[in-house]
Amino acid sequence: MTKCYLIGMGGTGAKCLESFVHLAAAGLIGHDVWIGMVDQDESNGNVTRTKNLLRNYGGLHTSLRSGDNDLGQSPFLRSKVDFPTETDGAQGASTAVWAPAPGVPNLSELFSEALMVPDLKNLFHTFFDGQDRQTKLDVGFRGRPYLGATALQSKSLSGAAFWNDLLGSLNLVRSGLKVRIFLVASIFGGTGASGMPILARKLWERVKNMDNGDSFKVGGCMMLPYFSFPQVQGDGAFMNSSDFLGQTQGALKYYHHLFRAESFAQKRLFESLYFVGWNPLIPLDYEQIGNRGQENPSLLPELYAALSAARFFTKDESGYFYTSCPGVKETLSWNALPGMSVDHGDREIGLKHGLGSLCRFAFAFLNAYGPYMGRKEHEAYRGQPWRQKLIDEARVDLSVDANAETLRNLHGYCRDVLGWLAALCHLPLGEDNRTALVEAMAFAEKPAKVTRGQPPLRPAEQFDRKSFANLVHDAPASDLAGVFWRVNQGQPPARANGLGRFVGALHEACQIS
């Protein structure tokens, strides 16, 4: 058995977690995974969107993988994603996101500059100029990894509620249980660039003297620059994408020497380390300041990062791995993505199969089935064969609050995954490049310019049904009439019960070959 932990650091790390959750929903993660986030900017729009997705996934998994409703052998939602419960921060309670210096306005307050003796204050001023000392930390470390490193090094993980589950579980190493921890962050920002080696080192310090230490491994993915944005006008305290390459070069030199020189119990700081970048940088046509306004559309390199985490959890390999975009003037198809597959016993699911089938399922549920399963609407469709076989015979009452809530959460998740896929397929790569994964125009308009958040979906009743058979590129499949026939004639997944019978049968009917 392997215990897997995935930690996204900073806004970029949060967006990579978003892609990972969709891989889990598609049945492409072979393990249950504990997920956490680290970000000084607690209200960051990217972090908030990922938190909402994780909460929705967790609620759906609980509703459809336990009790009266169970998806059985369906690959949909097969992996449990354990996200720390967000609370009011009570002592000992777990929280969704760990901020290294919560409520601290600036570096001067963090180190109690007003209480320093003169010699110590002079030393403090030598390392940090006036702008550094007074930079507001409520929107993160603003692309200054030395500020993040200072804040992180000043904090002990002991007693921090966020780390209770993670650090407590490291005791499992003593019993020989395999523990895999994967960190993902950008190398060109503030929180992630500063935090990855520090957190890896702190984790190793906890286990380096334990028996069975060989069963513990740390991996990571460092995101090289992959997007750009206009220069932020202001006091100079904000990061600018024009500085990305210089910051990255300096960081890579530092990490190169660090990884060569540092080891724990004769093991490297990172067993496997992946680097993902994009050239030319993907242009985002709006300023990046932080806080709620920093909610970027999902971008394809983040899927590469999520795939590297999935690979680390399932394969025993070590070393450094590099991934960049294909050549200029190429169509980015499924073949351009790293290959992977997960054995589900009765079948092996690859990346195109898993995500393509999930896309078709979300489209079909939102357009053709979900609208007729509401509290008021469902009574008019009792005569449908699929309704009798998968709902009525399972004694599912669609008017019960719990079932109505499950269907609302499923509706929300289907919109999330289609919005994510639309963003990946509307990458602003210019006229010479395009992404050919799914026919996103069938359910989402392509924006005239890149804006904050995911591309808006069409109203479900306006989805292009004629495109459904070719919704997944290079994978022609049945049209909606064929799905309807399969739902009516097919059987629910083995050991499915309750509402899981219908959801599993629809997911199965939407499979691509």
Coordinates of C-alpha atoms in Angstrom, one line a residue:
M1 CA 0.0 0.0 0.0
T2 CA 1.2 3.5 -0.8
K3 CA 0.1 6.7 0.9
C4 CA 0.2 9.6 -1.5
Y5 CA 0.4 13.3 -0.7
L6 CA 0.2 16.2 -3.1
I7 CA 1.0 19.8 -2.1
G8 CA 0.5 22.8 -4.4
M9 CA 2.4 25.9 -3.6
G10 CA 1.4 29.3 -4.7
G11 CA -1.2 30.2 -7.3
T12 CA 0.5 28.1 -10.0
G13 CA 0.6 25.1 -7.7
A14 CA -3.1 25.5 -7.1
K15 CA -3.8 25.5 -10.8
C16 CA -1.8 22.3 -11.3
L17 CA -3.9 20.7 -8.5
E18 CA -7.0 21.6 -10.5
S19 CA -5.8 19.5 -13.4
F20 CA -4.9 16.6 -11.1
V21 CA -8.4 16.6 -9.7
H22 CA -9.9 16.1 -13.2
L23 CA -7.4 13.3 -13.8
A24 CA -8.7 11.7 -10.6
A25 CA -12.3 12.1 -11.7
A26 CA -11.5 10.3 -15.0
G27 CA -10.1 7.3 -13.1
L28 CA -6.5 8.2 -14.1
I29 CA -4.9 8.2 -10.6
G30 CA -4.1 4.8 -9.2
H31 CA -4.2 5.8 -5.6
D32 CA -6.2 7.8 -3.0
V33 CA -4.4 11.1 -2.5
W34 CA -4.2 13.7 0.3
I35 CA -4.1 17.2 -1.1
G36 CA -3.0 20.4 0.5
M37 CA -2.1 24.0 -0.5
V38 CA 0.4 26.5 0.7
D39 CA 0.0 30.2 -0.2
Q40 CA 0.5 33.4 1.7
D41 CA -2.2 35.0 -0.5
E42 CA -5.1 33.2 1.1
S43 CA -7.7 34.9 -1.1
N44 CA -5.9 34.3 -4.3
G45 CA -8.4 33.6 -7.1
N46 CA -6.6 30.5 -8.4
V47 CA -6.5 29.1 -4.9
T48 CA -10.2 29.8 -4.3
R49 CA -11.3 28.1 -7.5
T50 CA -9.2 25.0 -6.7
K51 CA -10.6 24.9 -3.1
N52 CA -14.1 25.0 -4.5
L53 CA -13.3 22.2 -7.0
L54 CA -11.8 20.0 -4.2
R55 CA -14.7 20.5 -1.9
N56 CA -17.2 19.6 -4.7
Y57 CA -15.1 16.5 -5.6
G58 CA -15.0 15.5 -2.0
G59 CA -18.7 15.9 -1.6
L60 CA -19.4 13.9 -4.8
H61 CA -17.1 11.1 -3.8
T62 CA -18.7 10.8 -0.4
S63 CA -22.2 10.8 -2.0
L64 CA -21.4 8.3 -4.8
R65 CA -18.8 6.1 -3.2
S66 CA -20.4 5.2 0.1
G67 CA -23.8 4.3 1.7
D68 CA -26.9 3.9 -0.3
N69 CA -25.3 5.4 -3.5
D70 CA -22.3 3.7 -4.9
L71 CA -20.6 3.8 -8.4
G72 CA -19.2 0.3 -7.8
Q73 CA -16.6 -0.7 -10.4
S74 CA -17.1 2.5 -12.5
P75 CA -13.8 4.3 -13.0
F76 CA -15.6 7.6 -12.4
L77 CA -14.5 9.2 -9.1
R78 CA -12.5 6.0 -8.3
S79 CA -9.8 7.8 -6.3
K80 CA -10.6 9.4 -3.0
V81 CA -9.1 12.9 -2.8
D82 CA -8.7 13.9 0.9
F83 CA -8.6 17.7 1.2
P84 CA -8.1 19.1 4.7
T85 CA -11.4 20.5 6.0
E86 CA -11.7 24.2 6.1
T87 CA -12.6 25.4 9.6
D88 CA -12.4 28.5 11.7
G89 CA -8.8 27.8 12.6
A90 CA -9.4 26.3 16.0
Q91 CA -6.4 24.7 17.7
G92 CA -5.7 21.3 16.3
A93 CA -8.2 21.5 13.5
S94 CA -7.1 21.1 9.9
T95 CA -7.4 24.0 7.4
A96 CA -7.6 24.1 3.6
V97 CA -4.7 26.3 2.9
W98 CA -1.6 27.0 5.0
A99 CA -0.4 30.6 5.0
P100 CA 3.2 30.8 6.4
A101 CA 2.6 34.2 8.0
P102 CA -1.2 34.7 8.4
G103 CA -2.3 38.1 9.4
V104 CA 1.2 39.6 9.3
P105 CA 1.2 42.8 7.3
N106 CA 4.9 42.9 6.4
L107 CA 8.4 41.6 7.1
S108 CA 9.1 44.3 9.6
E109 CA 6.2 43.0 11.8
L110 CA 7.1 39.4 11.2
F111 CA 10.5 39.9 12.8
S112 CA 9.3 42.5 15.4
E113 CA 11.7 45.1 14.1
A114 CA 10.4 47.6 16.6
L115 CA 11.8 45.4 19.4
M116 CA 15.3 44.8 17.9
V117 CA 18.4 46.1 19.5
P118 CA 20.3 48.6 17.3
D119 CA 23.0 46.1 16.1
L120 CA 20.3 43.5 15.1
K121 CA 18.2 46.2 13.4
N122 CA 21.2 47.3 11.3
L123 CA 21.8 43.7 10.2
F124 CA 18.1 43.4 9.3
H125 CA 18.4 46.6 7.2
T126 CA 21.5 45.2 5.5
F127 CA 19.6 42.2 4.2
F128 CA 16.2 43.9 3.4
D129 CA 15.8 47.5 2.1
G130 CA 12.9 49.7 3.1
Q131 CA 10.6 48.4 0.4
D132 CA 11.2 44.8 1.3
R133 CA 10.5 45.5 4.9
Q134 CA 7.2 47.3 4.3
T135 CA 5.9 45.3 1.3
K136 CA 2.4 44.1 2.2
L137 CA 2.2 40.3 2.4
D138 CA -1.5 40.0 2.1
V139 CA -1.2 39.1 -1.6
G140 CA 1.8 36.8 -1.3
F141 CA 5.5 37.4 -1.7
R142 CA 5.1 39.1 -5.1
G143 CA 7.7 37.2 -7.1
R144 CA 10.4 37.7 -4.4
P145 CA 11.5 34.2 -3.3
Y146 CA 13.9 35.7 -0.7
L147 CA 11.0 37.1 1.1
G148 CA 9.2 33.8 1.0
A149 CA 12.2 31.9 2.1
T150 CA 12.7 34.2 5.0
A151 CA 9.1 33.8 6.2
L152 CA 9.1 30.0 5.7
Q153 CA 12.4 29.5 7.5
S154 CA 11.1 31.5 10.4
K155 CA 8.2 29.1 10.9
S156 CA 8.1 25.8 12.6
L157 CA 5.7 23.3 11.2
S158 CA 5.0 22.0 14.7
G159 CA 1.6 23.1 16.0
A160 CA 0.5 24.4 12.6
A161 CA -3.0 22.9 12.1
F162 CA -2.5 22.4 8.3
W163 CA 0.4 20.0 8.9
N164 CA -1.1 17.8 11.6
D165 CA -2.5 15.2 9.1
L166 CA 0.6 15.2 7.0
L167 CA 3.3 15.1 9.7
G168 CA 1.3 12.6 11.8
S169 CA 1.1 10.2 8.9
L170 CA 4.9 10.2 8.5
N171 CA 4.9 7.9 11.5
L172 CA 3.6 5.3 9.0
V173 CA 7.1 5.1 7.6
R174 CA 8.1 3.3 10.8
S175 CA 5.8 0.4 9.9
G176 CA 7.3 0.1 6.4
L177 CA 4.3 1.7 4.6
K178 CA 5.4 3.5 1.4
V179 CA 4.9 7.2 1.6
R180 CA 5.1 9.5 -1.4
I181 CA 5.0 13.3 -1.2
F182 CA 4.9 15.4 -4.3
L183 CA 5.3 19.2 -4.3
V184 CA 4.4 21.4 -7.3
A185 CA 5.1 25.1 -7.7
S186 CA 6.5 27.7 -10.1
I187 CA 10.2 28.5 -10.0
F188 CA 9.6 32.1 -11.1
G189 CA 7.2 33.3 -8.4
G190 CA 7.4 34.0 -4.7
T191 CA 5.8 31.3 -2.5
G192 CA 6.6 28.3 -4.7
A193 CA 10.1 29.2 -5.7
S194 CA 11.1 29.8 -2.1
G195 CA 9.1 27.0 -0.5
M196 CA 9.8 23.8 -2.4
P197 CA 13.3 23.0 -1.1
I198 CA 12.5 24.4 2.3
L199 CA 9.5 22.2 2.8
A200 CA 11.2 19.1 1.3
R201 CA 14.1 19.6 3.8
K202 CA 11.7 20.0 6.7
L203 CA 9.9 16.8 5.8
W204 CA 13.1 14.9 5.4
E205 CA 14.2 16.1 8.9
R206 CA 11.2 14.3 10.3
V207 CA 12.0 10.9 8.8
K208 CA 15.7 10.7 8.2
N209 CA 16.4 8.8 11.5
M210 CA 13.3 6.6 11.3
D211 CA 13.5 2.9 10.6
N212 CA 12.3 1.9 7.1
G213 CA 13.3 5.4 5.8
D214 CA 13.8 3.8 2.4
S215 CA 10.0 3.7 2.0
F216 CA 9.8 7.5 2.1
K217 CA 10.2 9.5 -1.1
V218 CA 9.8 13.2 -2.1
G219 CA 9.2 14.3 -5.6
G220 CA 8.4 17.6 -7.2
C221 CA 7.5 19.5 -10.3
M222 CA 9.0 23.0 -10.9
M223 CA 7.1 25.1 -13.4
L224 CA 9.4 27.1 -15.6
P225 CA 8.0 30.3 -17.1
Y226 CA 5.0 29.5 -19.3
F227 CA 2.8 32.6 -19.4
S228 CA 3.3 36.4 -19.5
F229 CA 1.2 39.4 -18.7
P230 CA 1.4 43.2 -19.1
Q231 CA 3.6 45.1 -16.7
V232 CA 1.8 46.1 -13.5
Q233 CA 1.7 49.8 -12.9
G234 CA 2.3 50.8 -9.4
D235 CA 4.9 51.1 -6.7
G236 CA 7.3 48.6 -8.1
A237 CA 6.5 46.0 -5.5
F238 CA 4.6 43.7 -7.9
M239 CA 6.2 41.0 -10.0
N240 CA 6.5 41.5 -13.8
S241 CA 6.8 38.7 -16.4
S242 CA 9.7 40.5 -18.0
D243 CA 11.7 39.4 -15.0
F244 CA 10.8 35.7 -15.2
L245 CA 13.7 34.4 -17.3
G246 CA 16.3 36.2 -15.1
Q247 CA 14.7 34.9 -11.9
T248 CA 14.5 31.4 -13.3
Q249 CA 18.1 31.3 -14.4
G250 CA 19.3 32.4 -10.9
A251 CA 16.9 29.9 -9.2
L252 CA 18.0 27.0 -11.4
K253 CA 21.7 27.7 -10.6
Y254 CA 20.9 27.7 -6.9
Y255 CA 18.9 24.5 -7.1
H256 CA 21.6 22.8 -9.2
H257 CA 24.2 23.4 -6.5
L258 CA 21.7 22.6 -3.7
F259 CA 20.7 19.3 -5.1
R260 CA 24.2 18.2 -5.8
A261 CA 25.4 19.1 -2.3
E262 CA 22.5 18.1 -0.1
S263 CA 21.2 14.7 0.8
F264 CA 19.4 12.9 3.6
A265 CA 20.4 9.4 4.6
Q266 CA 22.4 9.1 1.3
K267 CA 19.2 10.0 -0.6
R268 CA 18.6 13.1 -2.7
L269 CA 16.3 15.9 -1.5
F270 CA 14.0 15.0 -4.4
E271 CA 13.9 11.4 -5.7
S272 CA 12.3 12.6 -9.0
L273 CA 12.1 16.2 -10.1
Y274 CA 10.2 17.4 -13.2
F275 CA 10.5 20.7 -15.0
V276 CA 7.8 22.0 -17.3
G277 CA 8.0 25.1 -19.4
W278 CA 6.5 26.7 -22.5
N279 CA 8.1 28.7 -25.3
P280 CA 6.9 31.2 -26.4
L281 CA 5.2 32.3 -23.2
I282 CA 1.4 32.1 -23.3
P283 CA 0.1 35.8 -23.2
L284 CA -2.5 36.7 -20.6
D285 CA -3.8 40.1 -21.5
Y286 CA -4.4 41.5 -18.1
E287 CA -2.4 42.5 -15.0
Q288 CA -1.5 40.0 -12.3
I289 CA -1.7 41.7 -8.9
G290 CA -2.9 38.9 -6.6
N291 CA -5.8 38.4 -4.3
R292 CA -9.3 37.6 -5.8
G293 CA -8.4 39.2 -9.1
Q294 CA -5.7 36.7 -9.8
E295 CA -7.9 33.9 -11.3
N296 CA -6.2 32.7 -14.5
P297 CA -7.7 30.4 -17.1
S298 CA -6.3 26.8 -17.0
L299 CA -3.3 26.3 -19.3
L300 CA -2.0 23.1 -20.9
P301 CA 1.4 23.1 -19.1
E302 CA -0.5 22.6 -15.8
L303 CA -1.8 19.3 -17.1
Y304 CA 1.7 18.2 -17.8
A305 CA 2.6 19.0 -14.2
A306 CA -0.5 17.0 -12.9
L307 CA 0.6 14.1 -15.1
S308 CA 4.1 14.2 -13.6
A309 CA 2.5 13.8 -10.1
A310 CA 0.4 10.9 -11.3
R311 CA 3.5 9.3 -12.7
F312 CA 5.5 9.8 -9.5
F313 CA 2.8 8.1 -7.5
T314 CA 2.6 5.0 -9.7
K315 CA 6.2 4.4 -11.0
D316 CA 9.5 3.8 -9.2
E317 CA 11.9 6.1 -11.1
S318 CA 14.4 8.7 -10.1
G319 CA 16.2 11.5 -11.7
Y320 CA 15.4 14.8 -13.4
F321 CA 12.9 15.1 -16.2
Y322 CA 12.2 18.0 -18.6
T323 CA 9.1 18.8 -20.6
S324 CA 8.5 21.7 -22.9
C325 CA 6.0 22.5 -25.6
P326 CA 6.2 20.8 -29.1
G327 CA 7.7 22.8 -31.9
V328 CA 6.2 25.9 -33.4
K329 CA 3.4 25.6 -35.9
E330 CA 2.2 22.3 -34.6
T331 CA -1.2 21.0 -33.6
L332 CA -1.1 19.9 -30.0
S333 CA -3.0 16.6 -30.0
W334 CA -3.4 13.8 -27.5
N335 CA -0.1 12.3 -28.9
A336 CA 1.7 15.4 -27.7
L337 CA 0.9 14.7 -24.1
P338 CA 2.8 12.2 -21.9
G339 CA 1.4 8.7 -22.1
M340 CA -0.1 7.1 -19.1
S341 CA -2.6 4.4 -18.3
V342 CA -4.3 2.9 -15.2
D343 CA -5.3 -0.7 -14.8
H344 CA -8.9 -1.0 -13.5
G345 CA -9.1 -4.8 -13.6
D346 CA -11.6 -5.1 -16.3
R347 CA -9.9 -2.5 -18.5
E348 CA -6.9 -0.3 -18.9
I349 CA -7.7 3.4 -19.2
G350 CA -5.3 5.8 -21.0
L351 CA -5.3 9.6 -21.0
K352 CA -7.4 10.1 -24.1
H353 CA -9.8 7.4 -23.1
G354 CA -10.2 8.7 -19.6
L355 CA -10.5 12.5 -20.2
G356 CA -12.4 12.0 -23.5
S357 CA -15.0 9.8 -21.9
L358 CA -15.3 12.3 -19.0
C359 CA -15.9 15.1 -21.4
R360 CA -18.6 13.2 -23.2
F361 CA -20.2 12.2 -19.9
A362 CA -20.3 15.9 -18.7
F363 CA -21.8 17.0 -22.0
A364 CA -24.5 14.3 -22.0
F365 CA -25.4 14.9 -18.3
L366 CA -25.7 18.6 -18.6
N367 CA -27.5 18.6 -22.0
A368 CA -29.6 15.4 -22.2
Y369 CA -30.2 14.0 -18.7
G370 CA -29.6 16.4 -15.8
P371 CA -32.3 18.9 -16.8
Y372 CA -34.9 16.1 -16.4
M373 CA -33.9 14.9 -13.0
G374 CA -34.8 17.9 -10.9
R375 CA -37.4 17.8 -8.0
K376 CA -40.2 19.1 -10.3
E377 CA -39.1 17.8 -13.7
H378 CA -38.4 14.1 -13.0
E379 CA -42.0 13.0 -12.5
A380 CA -42.8 13.6 -16.2
Y381 CA -40.1 11.1 -17.3
R382 CA -41.0 8.0 -15.3
G383 CA -41.9 6.2 -18.5
Q384 CA -38.4 6.3 -19.9
P385 CA -36.7 2.8 -19.9
W386 CA -33.5 4.2 -18.4
R387 CA -35.5 5.9 -15.7
Q388 CA -37.3 2.7 -14.8
K389 CA -34.2 0.5 -14.8
L390 CA -31.7 2.8 -13.2
I391 CA -33.7 5.0 -10.9
D392 CA -37.1 3.4 -10.0
E393 CA -35.9 -0.2 -9.7
A394 CA -33.1 1.0 -7.5
R395 CA -35.7 2.8 -5.3
V396 CA -34.0 6.2 -5.7
D397 CA -36.3 9.1 -4.7
L398 CA -35.0 12.1 -6.7
S399 CA -37.1 14.5 -4.5
V400 CA -35.0 13.5 -1.3
D401 CA -32.7 16.3 -0.3
A402 CA -29.6 14.2 -0.3
N403 CA -30.1 13.0 -3.8
A404 CA -31.1 16.5 -5.1
E405 CA -27.9 17.8 -3.5
T406 CA -25.8 15.1 -5.2
L407 CA -27.2 15.9 -8.6
R408 CA -26.6 19.6 -8.0
N409 CA -23.0 18.8 -7.1
L410 CA -22.7 16.6 -10.2
H411 CA -24.1 19.4 -12.3
G412 CA -21.5 21.8 -10.8
Y413 CA -18.6 19.4 -11.4
C414 CA -19.6 18.8 -15.0
R415 CA -19.5 22.5 -15.6
D416 CA -16.1 22.7 -14.0
V417 CA -14.6 20.0 -16.1
L418 CA -16.0 21.4 -19.4
G419 CA -14.8 24.9 -18.4
W420 CA -11.3 23.4 -17.7
L421 CA -11.2 21.6 -21.1
A422 CA -12.4 24.7 -22.9
A423 CA -9.6 26.7 -21.4
L424 CA -7.0 24.1 -22.4
C425 CA -8.4 24.1 -25.9
H426 CA -8.6 27.8 -26.3
L427 CA -4.9 28.4 -25.5
P428 CA -3.8 31.8 -26.9
L429 CA -0.9 30.3 -28.9
G430 CA -1.5 32.4 -32.0
E431 CA -2.8 31.3 -35.4
D432 CA 0.1 29.0 -36.1
N433 CA -0.7 26.7 -33.2
R434 CA -3.9 25.2 -31.9
T435 CA -4.9 22.6 -29.4
A436 CA -6.8 19.6 -30.7
L437 CA -8.0 17.6 -27.7
V438 CA -11.8 18.1 -27.7
E439 CA -14.2 20.2 -29.8
A440 CA -14.6 22.9 -27.2
M441 CA -16.7 25.1 -29.4
A442 CA -19.5 22.5 -29.0
F443 CA -20.1 23.7 -25.4
A444 CA -18.1 26.9 -24.9
E445 CA -17.6 30.1 -26.9
K446 CA -14.0 31.0 -27.7
P447 CA -13.4 34.4 -26.1
A448 CA -12.2 37.2 -28.4
K449 CA -9.4 37.8 -25.9
V450 CA -8.0 36.0 -22.8
T451 CA -9.8 37.2 -19.7
R452 CA -9.8 36.2 -16.0
G453 CA -11.3 32.8 -15.2
Q454 CA -12.4 30.0 -17.4
P455 CA -14.1 30.6 -20.8
P456 CA -17.9 30.9 -20.4
L457 CA -19.9 27.8 -21.2
R458 CA -22.9 28.0 -23.5
P459 CA -26.3 27.4 -21.8
A460 CA -26.6 23.6 -21.7
E461 CA -29.7 23.6 -24.0
Q462 CA -27.5 25.4 -26.6
F463 CA -24.7 22.7 -26.7
D464 CA -24.1 21.5 -30.2
R465 CA -25.5 18.0 -30.2
K466 CA -24.3 17.4 -33.8
S467 CA -20.7 17.6 -32.6
F468 CA -21.1 15.0 -29.9
A469 CA -20.0 12.0 -31.9
N470 CA -16.7 13.8 -32.7
L471 CA -16.4 15.7 -29.5
V472 CA -13.1 14.0 -28.7
H473 CA -10.5 14.5 -31.5
D474 CA -9.1 11.4 -33.1
A475 CA -11.7 9.2 -31.3
P476 CA -15.0 9.0 -33.1
A477 CA -17.7 7.5 -30.9
S478 CA -21.5 7.1 -30.7
D479 CA -23.8 10.1 -31.0
L480 CA -26.3 11.0 -28.2
A481 CA -28.8 8.6 -29.7
G482 CA -26.3 5.9 -29.3
V483 CA -25.7 6.9 -25.7
F484 CA -29.4 6.8 -25.1
W485 CA -29.7 3.3 -26.5
R486 CA -26.7 2.1 -24.4
V487 CA -28.2 3.6 -21.2
N488 CA -31.5 1.9 -21.9
Q489 CA -30.0 -1.4 -22.8
G490 CA -26.8 -1.5 -20.8
Q491 CA -26.2 -2.7 -17.3
P492 CA -24.9 -0.4 -14.5
P493 CA -21.4 -1.1 -13.2
A494 CA -20.8 -4.1 -11.1
R495 CA -21.7 -3.6 -7.4
A496 CA -23.3 -0.2 -8.1
N497 CA -26.3 0.8 -6.1
G498 CA -28.7 3.7 -5.6
L499 CA -28.0 6.8 -7.6
G500 CA -24.6 5.3 -8.5
R501 CA -26.4 2.9 -10.9
F502 CA -27.6 5.8 -13.2
V503 CA -24.4 7.9 -12.9
G504 CA -22.2 4.8 -13.6
A505 CA -24.3 3.6 -16.5
L506 CA -24.3 7.0 -18.2
H507 CA -20.5 7.3 -17.7
E508 CA -20.1 3.8 -19.2
A509 CA -22.4 4.7 -22.2
C510 CA -20.2 7.7 -23.0
Q511 CA -16.9 5.7 -23.2
I512 CA -14.8 6.0 -26.2
S513 CA -12.9 3.0 -27.6

